[in-house]
Short mmCIF file of N, CA, C and O in Angstrom, two decimals:
data_model
loop_
_atom_site.label_atom_id
_atom_site.label_comp_id
_atom_site.label_asym_id
_atom_site.label_seq_id
_atom_site.Cartn_x
_atom_site.Cartn_y
_atom_site.Cartn_z
N MET A 1003 0.76 -1.24 0.07
CA MET A 1003 0.10 0.17 -0.13
C MET A 1003 0.85 1.15 -0.07
O MET A 1003 1.91 1.35 0.66
N ALA A 1004 0.63 2.18 -0.94
CA ALA A 1004 1.44 3.35 -1.06
C ALA A 1004 1.16 4.42 0.12
O ALA A 1004 -0.10 4.40 0.58
N THR A 1005 2.10 4.86 0.71
CA THR A 1005 2.05 5.84 1.84
C THR A 1005 1.52 7.15 0.97
O THR A 1005 1.55 7.42 -0.12
N ASN A 1006 1.01 8.21 2.07
CA ASN A 1006 0.64 9.57 1.56
C ASN A 1006 1.97 10.08 0.85
O ASN A 1006 1.56 10.85 -0.43
N LEU A 1007 3.12 10.04 1.20
CA LEU A 1007 4.16 10.65 0.62
C LEU A 1007 4.39 10.02 -0.73
O LEU A 1007 4.71 10.79 -1.76
N ASP A 1008 4.11 8.63 -0.90
CA ASP A 1008 4.43 8.06 -2.21
C ASP A 1008 3.41 8.58 -3.42
O ASP A 1008 3.72 8.79 -4.36
N LEU A 1009 2.12 8.81 -2.80
CA LEU A 1009 1.00 9.26 -3.80
C LEU A 1009 1.49 10.51 -4.16
O LEU A 1009 1.34 10.95 -5.25
N ILE A 1010 1.95 11.45 -3.25
CA ILE A 1010 2.44 12.84 -3.64
C ILE A 1010 3.44 12.92 -4.57
O ILE A 1010 3.64 13.61 -5.57
N ARG A 1011 4.40 12.30 -4.16
CA ARG A 1011 5.49 11.96 -5.15
C ARG A 1011 5.42 11.64 -6.50
O ARG A 1011 5.93 12.38 -7.63
N GLY A 1012 4.36 10.80 -6.71
CA GLY A 1012 3.97 10.37 -7.92
C GLY A 1012 3.30 11.09 -8.78
O GLY A 1012 3.14 11.29 -10.10
N THR A 1013 3.03 12.64 -8.22
CA THR A 1013 2.34 13.66 -8.94
C THR A 1013 3.43 14.55 -9.57
O THR A 1013 2.96 15.50 -10.19
N TYR A 1014 4.77 14.44 -9.06
CA TYR A 1014 5.80 15.27 -9.41
C TYR A 1014 7.10 14.71 -10.22
O TYR A 1014 7.73 15.31 -10.80
N GLU A 1015 7.23 13.27 -10.03
CA GLU A 1015 8.36 12.62 -10.37
C GLU A 1015 8.70 11.93 -11.63
O GLU A 1015 9.50 11.52 -11.89
N GLY A 1016 7.74 12.10 -12.40
CA GLY A 1016 7.51 11.42 -13.76
C GLY A 1016 7.32 12.39 -14.82
O GLY A 1016 7.70 13.79 -14.60
N THR A 1017 6.95 11.92 -15.83
CA THR A 1017 6.83 12.88 -17.16
C THR A 1017 5.42 13.64 -17.00
O THR A 1017 4.88 13.31 -15.84
N SER A 1018 5.29 14.91 -17.59
CA SER A 1018 4.18 15.74 -17.49
C SER A 1018 2.73 14.81 -17.45
O SER A 1018 1.83 14.90 -16.69
N GLU A 1019 2.91 13.71 -18.55
CA GLU A 1019 1.64 12.80 -18.73
C GLU A 1019 1.24 11.99 -17.34
O GLU A 1019 0.32 11.85 -17.00
N GLU A 1020 2.58 11.43 -17.04
CA GLU A 1020 2.46 10.48 -15.62
C GLU A 1020 2.16 11.37 -14.54
O GLU A 1020 1.25 10.90 -13.84
N ASN A 1021 2.61 12.40 -14.42
CA ASN A 1021 1.98 13.34 -13.34
C ASN A 1021 0.80 13.48 -13.17
O ASN A 1021 -0.05 13.79 -12.31
N GLY A 1022 0.57 14.13 -14.57
CA GLY A 1022 -1.20 14.32 -14.74
C GLY A 1022 -2.21 13.28 -14.35
O GLY A 1022 -3.01 13.22 -13.46
N ARG A 1023 -1.77 12.02 -15.03
CA ARG A 1023 -2.71 10.75 -14.71
C ARG A 1023 -2.56 10.46 -13.20
O ARG A 1023 -3.53 10.00 -12.78
N ASN A 1024 -1.55 10.52 -12.59
CA ASN A 1024 -1.29 10.28 -11.17
C ASN A 1024 -2.07 11.30 -10.20
O ASN A 1024 -2.62 10.70 -9.38
N LEU A 1025 -2.03 12.45 -10.52
CA LEU A 1025 -2.69 13.41 -9.97
C LEU A 1025 -4.20 13.20 -9.96
O LEU A 1025 -4.94 13.13 -9.00
N LEU A 1026 -4.56 12.88 -11.24
CA LEU A 1026 -6.18 12.87 -11.34
C LEU A 1026 -6.48 11.48 -10.50
O LEU A 1026 -7.53 11.45 -10.05
N ALA A 1027 -5.75 10.52 -10.51
CA ALA A 1027 -6.12 9.49 -9.86
C ALA A 1027 -6.18 9.41 -8.43
O ALA A 1027 -6.94 8.63 -7.53
N VAL A 1028 -5.38 10.55 -7.74
CA VAL A 1028 -5.71 10.54 -6.31
C VAL A 1028 -6.31 11.82 -5.90
O VAL A 1028 -6.45 12.01 -4.62
N LEU A 1029 -7.05 12.58 -6.67
CA LEU A 1029 -7.91 13.71 -6.31
C LEU A 1029 -9.30 13.46 -5.91
O LEU A 1029 -9.84 12.61 -6.34
N SER A 1030 -9.61 13.72 -4.70
CA SER A 1030 -10.94 13.59 -4.29
C SER A 1030 -11.99 14.11 -5.19
O SER A 1030 -11.59 15.56 -5.54
N ALA A 1031 -13.00 13.79 -5.44
CA ALA A 1031 -14.22 14.31 -6.42
C ALA A 1031 -14.50 15.80 -5.79
O ALA A 1031 -14.58 16.59 -6.62
N ASP A 1032 -14.26 16.06 -4.50
CA ASP A 1032 -14.58 17.44 -3.84
C ASP A 1032 -13.42 18.00 -3.44
O ASP A 1032 -13.46 18.82 -2.39
N ILE A 1033 -12.32 17.87 -4.04
CA ILE A 1033 -11.17 18.50 -3.75
C ILE A 1033 -11.27 19.91 -3.69
O ILE A 1033 -11.96 20.61 -4.25
N GLU A 1034 -10.72 20.55 -2.43
CA GLU A 1034 -10.59 21.88 -2.30
C GLU A 1034 -9.22 22.41 -2.64
O GLU A 1034 -8.33 22.03 -1.80
N TRP A 1035 -8.93 23.12 -3.61
CA TRP A 1035 -7.38 23.44 -4.33
C TRP A 1035 -7.39 24.81 -4.00
O TRP A 1035 -8.09 25.48 -4.92
N THR A 1036 -6.40 25.44 -3.26
CA THR A 1036 -6.21 26.94 -3.25
C THR A 1036 -5.13 27.34 -3.75
O THR A 1036 -4.06 27.07 -3.32
N GLU A 1037 -5.12 28.23 -4.87
CA GLU A 1037 -3.96 28.85 -5.34
C GLU A 1037 -3.70 30.37 -4.66
O GLU A 1037 -4.85 30.97 -4.57
N ALA A 1038 -2.41 30.70 -4.35
CA ALA A 1038 -2.26 31.57 -3.59
C ALA A 1038 -2.73 33.28 -4.01
O ALA A 1038 -2.79 33.30 -5.47
N GLU A 1039 -3.18 33.97 -3.19
CA GLU A 1039 -3.56 35.44 -3.60
C GLU A 1039 -2.26 36.17 -4.43
O GLU A 1039 -1.22 35.94 -3.94
N GLY A 1040 -2.57 36.75 -5.53
CA GLY A 1040 -1.31 37.39 -6.13
C GLY A 1040 -1.06 36.48 -7.37
O GLY A 1040 -0.17 36.74 -8.18
N PHE A 1041 -1.12 35.18 -7.46
CA PHE A 1041 -0.95 34.03 -8.42
C PHE A 1041 -2.05 34.46 -9.50
O PHE A 1041 -3.07 34.81 -9.23
N PRO A 1042 -1.48 34.24 -10.84
CA PRO A 1042 -2.63 34.48 -11.81
C PRO A 1042 -3.88 33.66 -11.88
O PRO A 1042 -4.96 34.14 -12.23
N TYR A 1043 -3.99 32.54 -11.23
CA TYR A 1043 -5.15 31.67 -10.82
C TYR A 1043 -5.64 31.43 -9.60
O TYR A 1043 -5.89 30.71 -8.98
N ALA A 1044 -5.29 32.55 -9.03
CA ALA A 1044 -5.77 32.82 -7.41
C ALA A 1044 -7.52 32.38 -7.26
O ALA A 1044 -8.02 32.80 -7.89
N GLY A 1045 -7.29 31.70 -5.88
CA GLY A 1045 -8.79 31.56 -5.53
C GLY A 1045 -8.65 29.79 -5.18
O GLY A 1045 -7.93 29.23 -5.17
N THR A 1046 -9.85 29.47 -4.62
CA THR A 1046 -10.12 28.16 -4.37
C THR A 1046 -10.99 27.41 -5.29
O THR A 1046 -12.19 28.12 -5.72
N TYR A 1047 -10.53 26.44 -5.73
CA TYR A 1047 -11.33 25.60 -6.85
C TYR A 1047 -11.95 24.38 -6.24
O TYR A 1047 -11.06 23.68 -5.27
N ILE A 1048 -13.08 24.09 -6.32
CA ILE A 1048 -13.69 22.93 -5.55
C ILE A 1048 -14.18 21.85 -6.79
O ILE A 1048 -15.18 22.30 -7.48
N GLY A 1049 -13.77 20.75 -6.55
CA GLY A 1049 -14.09 19.50 -7.65
C GLY A 1049 -12.94 19.68 -8.52
O GLY A 1049 -12.36 20.50 -8.84
N VAL A 1050 -12.95 18.36 -9.10
CA VAL A 1050 -12.06 18.07 -10.09
C VAL A 1050 -12.18 19.08 -11.40
O VAL A 1050 -11.11 19.46 -11.95
N ASP A 1051 -13.28 19.11 -11.88
CA ASP A 1051 -13.47 19.90 -13.28
C ASP A 1051 -13.18 21.28 -13.10
O ASP A 1051 -12.57 21.88 -13.87
N ALA A 1052 -13.50 21.78 -11.95
CA ALA A 1052 -13.23 23.21 -11.63
C ALA A 1052 -11.77 23.51 -11.62
O ALA A 1052 -11.08 24.44 -12.02
N LEU A 1053 -10.92 22.64 -10.90
CA LEU A 1053 -9.51 22.70 -10.84
C LEU A 1053 -8.86 22.51 -12.48
O LEU A 1053 -7.94 23.19 -12.60
N MET A 1054 -9.36 21.51 -13.15
CA MET A 1054 -8.67 21.18 -14.24
C MET A 1054 -8.93 22.31 -15.32
O MET A 1054 -8.05 22.83 -15.76
N GLN A 1055 -10.32 23.26 -15.23
CA GLN A 1055 -10.32 24.25 -16.01
C GLN A 1055 -9.76 25.45 -15.43
O GLN A 1055 -9.26 26.13 -16.55
N GLY A 1056 -9.87 25.73 -14.18
CA GLY A 1056 -9.43 26.94 -13.65
C GLY A 1056 -7.85 27.12 -13.53
O GLY A 1056 -7.11 27.97 -13.70
N VAL A 1057 -7.35 25.93 -13.34
CA VAL A 1057 -5.81 25.91 -13.18
C VAL A 1057 -4.92 25.22 -14.43
O VAL A 1057 -4.25 25.59 -14.98
N PHE A 1058 -5.13 23.90 -14.44
CA PHE A 1058 -4.09 23.09 -15.18
C PHE A 1058 -4.46 23.27 -16.79
O PHE A 1058 -3.39 23.24 -17.47
N LYS A 1059 -5.59 23.59 -17.09
CA LYS A 1059 -5.80 23.67 -18.64
C LYS A 1059 -5.06 25.13 -18.97
O LYS A 1059 -4.59 25.43 -20.02
N ARG A 1060 -5.23 26.09 -18.11
CA ARG A 1060 -4.67 27.47 -18.28
C ARG A 1060 -3.04 27.43 -18.14
O ARG A 1060 -2.50 28.21 -18.98
N LEU A 1061 -2.70 26.56 -17.18
CA LEU A 1061 -1.21 26.49 -17.50
C LEU A 1061 -0.59 25.89 -18.59
O LEU A 1061 0.28 26.33 -19.11
N GLY A 1062 -1.32 24.90 -19.04
CA GLY A 1062 -1.03 24.24 -20.34
C GLY A 1062 -1.19 25.20 -21.70
O GLY A 1062 -0.30 24.99 -22.48
N SER A 1063 -2.05 26.00 -21.35
CA SER A 1063 -2.15 26.95 -22.70
C SER A 1063 -1.74 28.28 -22.74
O SER A 1063 -1.41 28.79 -23.54
N GLU A 1064 -1.30 28.93 -21.54
CA GLU A 1064 -0.84 30.25 -21.35
C GLU A 1064 0.69 30.12 -21.14
O GLU A 1064 1.33 31.32 -21.10
N TRP A 1065 1.33 29.13 -20.85
CA TRP A 1065 2.97 29.02 -20.72
C TRP A 1065 3.50 28.10 -21.58
O TRP A 1065 2.92 27.12 -22.15
N THR A 1066 4.76 28.24 -21.94
CA THR A 1066 5.59 27.41 -22.38
C THR A 1066 6.70 26.91 -21.54
O THR A 1066 7.05 27.59 -20.79
N GLY A 1067 6.78 25.40 -21.30
CA GLY A 1067 7.51 25.06 -20.56
C GLY A 1067 7.45 25.25 -19.04
O GLY A 1067 8.59 25.05 -18.45
N TYR A 1068 6.22 25.18 -18.93
CA TYR A 1068 5.68 25.31 -17.18
C TYR A 1068 6.07 24.13 -16.45
O TYR A 1068 5.82 23.11 -16.81
N ARG A 1069 6.80 24.24 -15.55
CA ARG A 1069 7.17 23.22 -14.57
C ARG A 1069 7.07 23.30 -13.18
O ARG A 1069 7.25 24.82 -12.85
N ALA A 1070 6.87 22.28 -12.52
CA ALA A 1070 7.08 22.54 -10.86
C ALA A 1070 7.93 21.37 -10.29
O ALA A 1070 7.48 20.23 -10.21
N ASP A 1071 9.19 21.75 -10.36
CA ASP A 1071 10.33 20.99 -9.84
C ASP A 1071 10.53 20.93 -8.18
O ASP A 1071 10.72 22.11 -7.89
N VAL A 1072 10.31 19.84 -7.75
CA VAL A 1072 10.20 19.63 -6.26
C VAL A 1072 11.54 19.07 -5.96
O VAL A 1072 12.04 18.31 -6.45
N HIS A 1073 12.25 19.76 -4.65
CA HIS A 1073 13.48 19.35 -4.19
C HIS A 1073 13.48 18.69 -2.96
O HIS A 1073 14.30 18.14 -2.55
N SER A 1074 12.09 18.73 -2.32
CA SER A 1074 12.37 18.33 -0.89
C SER A 1074 10.50 18.00 -0.65
O SER A 1074 9.57 19.11 -1.01
N PHE A 1075 10.38 17.07 0.26
CA PHE A 1075 9.28 16.60 0.81
C PHE A 1075 9.17 16.63 2.33
O PHE A 1075 10.23 16.16 2.87
N ILE A 1076 8.11 16.83 3.05
CA ILE A 1076 7.84 16.53 4.40
C ILE A 1076 6.48 15.93 4.54
O ILE A 1076 5.67 16.43 4.19
N ALA A 1077 6.61 14.78 5.35
CA ALA A 1077 5.13 14.07 5.54
C ALA A 1077 5.24 13.95 6.97
O ALA A 1077 6.00 13.78 7.92
N ASP A 1078 3.80 14.33 7.31
CA ASP A 1078 3.19 14.22 8.79
C ASP A 1078 2.02 13.64 8.89
O ASP A 1078 0.93 14.32 8.69
N GLY A 1079 1.70 12.44 8.78
CA GLY A 1079 0.45 11.55 9.07
C GLY A 1079 -0.20 12.04 7.73
O GLY A 1079 0.01 11.61 6.72
N ASP A 1080 -1.54 12.73 7.83
CA ASP A 1080 -2.31 12.91 6.60
C ASP A 1080 -1.86 14.30 5.93
O ASP A 1080 -2.85 14.69 5.16
N ARG A 1081 -0.68 14.70 6.26
CA ARG A 1081 -0.34 15.96 5.42
C ARG A 1081 1.09 15.76 4.82
O ARG A 1081 1.96 15.17 5.38
N VAL A 1082 1.18 16.20 3.67
CA VAL A 1082 2.49 16.26 2.93
C VAL A 1082 2.73 17.70 2.37
O VAL A 1082 2.03 18.03 1.69
N ALA A 1083 3.88 17.96 2.43
CA ALA A 1083 4.21 19.37 1.97
C ALA A 1083 5.63 19.09 0.93
O ALA A 1083 6.18 18.19 1.26
N ALA A 1084 5.24 19.72 -0.29
CA ALA A 1084 6.33 19.64 -1.34
C ALA A 1084 6.84 21.07 -1.46
O ALA A 1084 6.22 22.06 -1.37
N PHE A 1085 8.03 21.05 -1.47
CA PHE A 1085 9.00 22.27 -1.92
C PHE A 1085 9.86 22.33 -3.17
O PHE A 1085 10.29 21.36 -3.43
N GLY A 1086 9.59 23.29 -3.75
CA GLY A 1086 10.33 23.22 -4.94
C GLY A 1086 10.24 24.77 -5.79
O GLY A 1086 10.19 25.75 -5.11
N VAL A 1087 10.62 24.53 -7.13
CA VAL A 1087 10.77 25.89 -7.91
C VAL A 1087 9.95 25.79 -9.27
O VAL A 1087 9.84 24.72 -9.67
N TYR A 1088 8.76 26.70 -9.35
CA TYR A 1088 8.19 26.82 -10.61
C TYR A 1088 9.09 27.56 -11.74
O TYR A 1088 9.93 28.46 -11.51
N SER A 1089 8.95 27.09 -12.93
CA SER A 1089 9.68 27.80 -14.14
C SER A 1089 8.73 27.65 -15.33
O SER A 1089 7.97 26.94 -15.52
N GLY A 1090 8.85 28.67 -16.19
CA GLY A 1090 8.09 28.70 -17.36
C GLY A 1090 8.19 30.04 -18.05
O GLY A 1090 8.80 30.95 -17.71
N THR A 1091 7.89 30.06 -19.32
CA THR A 1091 7.71 31.31 -20.03
C THR A 1091 6.28 31.43 -20.31
O THR A 1091 5.56 30.82 -21.05
N TYR A 1092 5.91 32.81 -20.04
CA TYR A 1092 4.45 33.31 -20.29
C TYR A 1092 4.43 33.72 -21.82
O TYR A 1092 4.97 34.40 -22.32
N LYS A 1093 3.50 33.05 -22.53
CA LYS A 1093 3.31 32.87 -24.10
C LYS A 1093 3.02 34.68 -24.37
O LYS A 1093 3.50 35.16 -25.47
N ALA A 1094 2.04 35.10 -23.65
CA ALA A 1094 1.55 36.55 -24.05
C ALA A 1094 2.76 37.44 -23.77
O ALA A 1094 2.49 38.49 -24.70
N THR A 1095 3.74 37.38 -23.05
CA THR A 1095 4.76 38.52 -22.89
C THR A 1095 6.19 37.83 -23.45
O THR A 1095 7.03 38.55 -23.95
N GLY A 1096 6.32 36.40 -23.42
CA GLY A 1096 7.50 36.00 -23.87
C GLY A 1096 8.62 36.10 -22.83
O GLY A 1096 9.85 35.82 -22.72
N LYS A 1097 7.98 36.42 -21.61
CA LYS A 1097 8.94 36.53 -20.46
C LYS A 1097 9.00 35.18 -19.54
O LYS A 1097 8.02 34.68 -19.35
N SER A 1098 10.27 34.81 -19.12
CA SER A 1098 10.27 33.65 -18.52
C SER A 1098 10.34 33.84 -16.82
O SER A 1098 10.68 35.20 -16.27
N MET A 1099 10.28 32.95 -16.01
CA MET A 1099 10.04 33.31 -14.73
C MET A 1099 10.81 31.94 -13.96
O MET A 1099 10.70 30.83 -14.40
N THR A 1100 11.18 32.16 -12.40
CA THR A 1100 11.42 31.05 -11.71
C THR A 1100 11.15 31.56 -10.37
O THR A 1100 11.35 32.74 -10.02
N ALA A 1101 10.21 30.80 -9.71
CA ALA A 1101 9.79 31.24 -8.64
C ALA A 1101 9.73 30.05 -7.45
O ALA A 1101 8.98 29.02 -7.63
N PRO A 1102 10.15 30.22 -6.18
CA PRO A 1102 10.00 29.14 -5.13
C PRO A 1102 8.46 28.89 -4.59
O PRO A 1102 8.04 29.80 -4.53
N PHE A 1103 8.16 27.66 -4.47
CA PHE A 1103 6.91 27.32 -4.03
C PHE A 1103 6.95 26.55 -3.00
O PHE A 1103 7.93 25.63 -2.70
N ALA A 1104 5.84 26.25 -2.26
CA ALA A 1104 5.46 25.17 -1.35
C ALA A 1104 3.82 24.76 -1.54
O ALA A 1104 3.14 25.59 -1.82
N HIS A 1105 3.89 23.44 -1.56
CA HIS A 1105 2.39 23.00 -1.55
C HIS A 1105 2.08 22.12 -0.29
O HIS A 1105 3.06 21.20 -0.11
N LEU A 1106 0.97 22.35 0.39
CA LEU A 1106 0.51 21.58 1.39
C LEU A 1106 -0.68 20.79 0.95
O LEU A 1106 -1.65 21.39 0.80
N TYR A 1107 -0.45 19.58 1.05
CA TYR A 1107 -1.62 18.57 1.02
C TYR A 1107 -2.07 18.23 1.88
O TYR A 1107 -1.44 17.65 2.90
N GLU A 1108 -3.42 17.81 2.12
CA GLU A 1108 -4.21 17.15 3.11
C GLU A 1108 -4.64 15.71 2.20
O GLU A 1108 -5.53 15.99 1.36
N LEU A 1109 -4.66 14.72 2.75
CA LEU A 1109 -5.10 13.43 2.22
C LEU A 1109 -6.06 12.60 3.35
O LEU A 1109 -5.94 12.70 4.54
N ARG A 1110 -6.85 12.02 2.65
CA ARG A 1110 -7.71 10.97 3.43
C ARG A 1110 -8.16 9.73 2.46
O ARG A 1110 -8.45 9.80 1.56
N ASP A 1111 -7.92 8.47 3.23
CA ASP A 1111 -8.10 7.25 2.50
C ASP A 1111 -7.49 7.45 0.93
O ASP A 1111 -8.07 6.81 0.13
N GLY A 1112 -6.25 7.82 0.96
CA GLY A 1112 -5.56 7.57 -0.45
C GLY A 1112 -5.75 8.67 -1.33
O GLY A 1112 -5.64 8.61 -2.50
N LYS A 1113 -6.65 9.85 -0.91
CA LYS A 1113 -7.14 10.81 -1.80
C LYS A 1113 -6.90 12.16 -1.34
O LYS A 1113 -6.61 12.34 -0.13
N ILE A 1114 -6.29 12.94 -2.38
CA ILE A 1114 -6.16 14.45 -1.88
C ILE A 1114 -7.41 15.15 -1.73
O ILE A 1114 -8.19 15.09 -2.52
N THR A 1115 -7.68 15.69 -0.40
CA THR A 1115 -8.88 16.41 -0.03
C THR A 1115 -8.77 17.70 -0.10
O THR A 1115 -9.63 18.75 -0.22
N ARG A 1116 -7.42 18.30 0.21
CA ARG A 1116 -6.88 19.72 0.08
C ARG A 1116 -5.69 20.08 -0.29
O ARG A 1116 -4.82 19.33 0.09
N MET A 1117 -5.47 21.23 -1.22
CA MET A 1117 -4.29 21.60 -1.30
C MET A 1117 -4.08 23.09 -1.17
O MET A 1117 -5.09 23.80 -1.66
N ARG A 1118 -3.09 23.48 -0.45
CA ARG A 1118 -2.72 25.24 -0.27
C ARG A 1118 -1.56 25.31 -0.99
O ARG A 1118 -0.33 24.66 -0.76
N GLN A 1119 -1.57 26.40 -1.89
CA GLN A 1119 -0.18 26.61 -2.60
C GLN A 1119 0.25 28.04 -1.78
O GLN A 1119 -0.45 29.06 -1.39
N TYR A 1120 1.71 28.08 -1.75
CA TYR A 1120 2.38 29.28 -1.19
C TYR A 1120 3.37 29.59 -2.26
O TYR A 1120 4.33 28.46 -2.79
N VAL A 1121 3.69 30.80 -2.77
CA VAL A 1121 4.52 30.97 -3.84
C VAL A 1121 4.90 32.56 -3.66
O VAL A 1121 4.12 33.34 -3.44
N ASP A 1122 6.08 32.74 -4.23
CA ASP A 1122 6.65 34.18 -4.64
C ASP A 1122 5.97 34.88 -5.74
O ASP A 1122 6.28 34.63 -6.78
N THR A 1123 4.71 35.23 -5.27
CA THR A 1123 3.88 35.66 -6.63
C THR A 1123 4.47 37.01 -7.33
O THR A 1123 4.20 37.12 -8.44
N VAL A 1124 5.28 37.68 -6.89
CA VAL A 1124 6.02 38.75 -7.33
C VAL A 1124 6.80 38.41 -8.48
O VAL A 1124 6.82 38.73 -9.67
N LEU A 1125 7.59 37.11 -8.26
CA LEU A 1125 8.33 36.77 -9.47
C LEU A 1125 7.65 36.22 -10.52
O LEU A 1125 8.06 36.22 -11.56
N VAL A 1126 6.22 35.47 -10.29
CA VAL A 1126 5.47 35.13 -11.12
C VAL A 1126 4.96 36.15 -11.93
O VAL A 1126 4.92 36.46 -13.22
N ALA A 1127 4.56 37.22 -11.39
CA ALA A 1127 3.82 38.55 -11.95
C ALA A 1127 4.68 39.30 -12.82
O ALA A 1127 4.14 39.94 -13.57
N ARG A 1128 5.92 39.13 -12.63
CA ARG A 1128 6.92 39.93 -13.53
C ARG A 1128 6.77 39.34 -14.99
O ARG A 1128 7.40 40.09 -15.86
N ALA A 1129 6.65 37.92 -15.07
CA ALA A 1129 6.49 37.62 -16.20
C ALA A 1129 5.20 37.95 -17.13
O ALA A 1129 5.20 37.89 -18.20
N LEU A 1130 4.35 38.31 -16.25
CA LEU A 1130 2.80 38.51 -16.98
C LEU A 1130 2.85 40.00 -17.52
O LEU A 1130 1.90 40.19 -18.42
N THR A 1131 3.83 40.77 -17.32
CA THR A 1131 3.66 42.21 -17.74
C THR A 1131 4.76 42.59 -18.75
O THR A 1131 5.81 42.16 -18.56
#
């Protein structure tokens, strides 16, 4: 049986396609996903469809080479934190960015029920203008 840490690692450590499939497999149907205030997709998305449309579809269409590279994880029971660096080029401006982030996940019965993003939004915003 996979641990919560294993489940979260599986959403970062493969190809983009593998990570996407693995994420979809472990999202609770009523996921509560919060993007940080000041981030281009700020807000809380409830449910898989809202998350895919409001965040991931936009990341895929508005950025070139967008990545979330994790350098470390911390697990504590039903919570897992991932720390890393975002990078990518915003298509509308042609500007690239790198910005440190932290993601805090809460899991129940092998499913992600909540995620909260922390990111240096100033570094991301510079690519947008």
